[in-house]
Tab-separated table of C-alpha atoms in Angstrom:
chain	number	residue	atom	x	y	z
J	1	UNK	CA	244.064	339.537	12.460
J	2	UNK	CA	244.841	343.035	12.708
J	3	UNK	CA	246.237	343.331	16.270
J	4	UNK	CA	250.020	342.543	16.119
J	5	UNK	CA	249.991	341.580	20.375
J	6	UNK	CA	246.918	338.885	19.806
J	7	UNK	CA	248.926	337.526	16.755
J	8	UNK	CA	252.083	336.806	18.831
J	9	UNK	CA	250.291	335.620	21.709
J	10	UNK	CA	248.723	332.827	19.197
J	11	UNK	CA	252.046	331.686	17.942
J	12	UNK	CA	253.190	331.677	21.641
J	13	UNK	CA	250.072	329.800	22.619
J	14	UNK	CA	249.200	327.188	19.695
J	15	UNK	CA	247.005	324.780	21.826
J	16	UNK	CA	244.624	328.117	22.947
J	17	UNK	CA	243.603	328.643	19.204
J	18	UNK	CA	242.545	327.060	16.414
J	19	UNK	CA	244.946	325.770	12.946
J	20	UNK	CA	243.229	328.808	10.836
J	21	UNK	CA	244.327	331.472	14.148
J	22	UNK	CA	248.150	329.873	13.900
J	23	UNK	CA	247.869	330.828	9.854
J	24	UNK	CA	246.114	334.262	10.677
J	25	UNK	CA	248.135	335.370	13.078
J	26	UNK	CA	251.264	334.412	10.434
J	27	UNK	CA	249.922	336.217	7.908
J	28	UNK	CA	249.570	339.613	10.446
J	29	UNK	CA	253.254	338.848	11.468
J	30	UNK	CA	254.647	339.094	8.173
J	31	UNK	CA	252.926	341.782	6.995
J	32	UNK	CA	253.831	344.175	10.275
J	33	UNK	CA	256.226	346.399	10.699
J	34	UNK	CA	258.426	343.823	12.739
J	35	UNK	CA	261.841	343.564	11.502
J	36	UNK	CA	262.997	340.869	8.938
J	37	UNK	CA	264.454	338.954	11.962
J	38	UNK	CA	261.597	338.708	14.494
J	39	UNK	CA	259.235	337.879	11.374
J	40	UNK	CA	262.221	334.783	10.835
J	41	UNK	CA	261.726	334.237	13.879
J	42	UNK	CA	258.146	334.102	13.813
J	43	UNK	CA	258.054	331.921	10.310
J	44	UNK	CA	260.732	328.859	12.141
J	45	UNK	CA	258.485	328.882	14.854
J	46	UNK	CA	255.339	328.466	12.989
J	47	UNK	CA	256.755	325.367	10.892
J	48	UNK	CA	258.274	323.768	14.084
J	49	UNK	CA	254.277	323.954	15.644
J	50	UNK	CA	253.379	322.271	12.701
J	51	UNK	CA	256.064	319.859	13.049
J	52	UNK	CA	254.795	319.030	16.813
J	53	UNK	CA	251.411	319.170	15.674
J	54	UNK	CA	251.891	316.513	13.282
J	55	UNK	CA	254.568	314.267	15.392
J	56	UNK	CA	251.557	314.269	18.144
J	57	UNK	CA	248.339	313.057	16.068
J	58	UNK	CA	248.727	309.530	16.793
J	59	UNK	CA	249.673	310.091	20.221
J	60	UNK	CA	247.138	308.860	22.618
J	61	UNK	CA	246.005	311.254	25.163
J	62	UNK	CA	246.253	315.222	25.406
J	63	UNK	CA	250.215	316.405	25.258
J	64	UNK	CA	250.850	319.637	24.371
J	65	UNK	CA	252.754	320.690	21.519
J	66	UNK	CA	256.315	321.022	22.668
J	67	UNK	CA	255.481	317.530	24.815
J	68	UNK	CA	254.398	319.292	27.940
C-alpha cells in the first residue's frame, strides 16, 4: 500500500477492508515518514482492532468493531 492517506483511512475504517488491508496498511504506516509517535499510535490501534475483532467472533449478529 503505497498511499499513506488510504493506509490511515483503513486503520480508521477496519470493517470497510479486509484482515490482509488492516496488515498492509500497517506495514505502509511504519515504514512512512510519520513520526515515531503517530506510527505508536498507529501500532496500539492496530492490536486493539484485533482485540475487538477477536472479542466479537462469537457474537451473534453484525456489531462493529468498537461495539457500534
Amino acid at each position: 500500500m503505497k498511499d499513506l492517506h488510504r493506509a490511515v483511512d483503513v486503520m480508521h475504517h477496519p470493517h470497510q477492508y479486509s484482515d490482509l488491508e488492516l496488515v498492509e496498511a500497517l506495514e505502509a504506516i511504519q515504514e512512512s515518514p510519520l513520526k515515531p509517535i503517530y506510527k505508536e499510535y498507529y501500532k496500539r490501534l492496530y492490536k486493539r482492532i484485533l482485540e475487538c475483532k477477536e472479542k466479537n467472533k462469537d457474537v451473534v449478529g453484525q456489531i462493529g468493531y468498537f461495539g457500534g
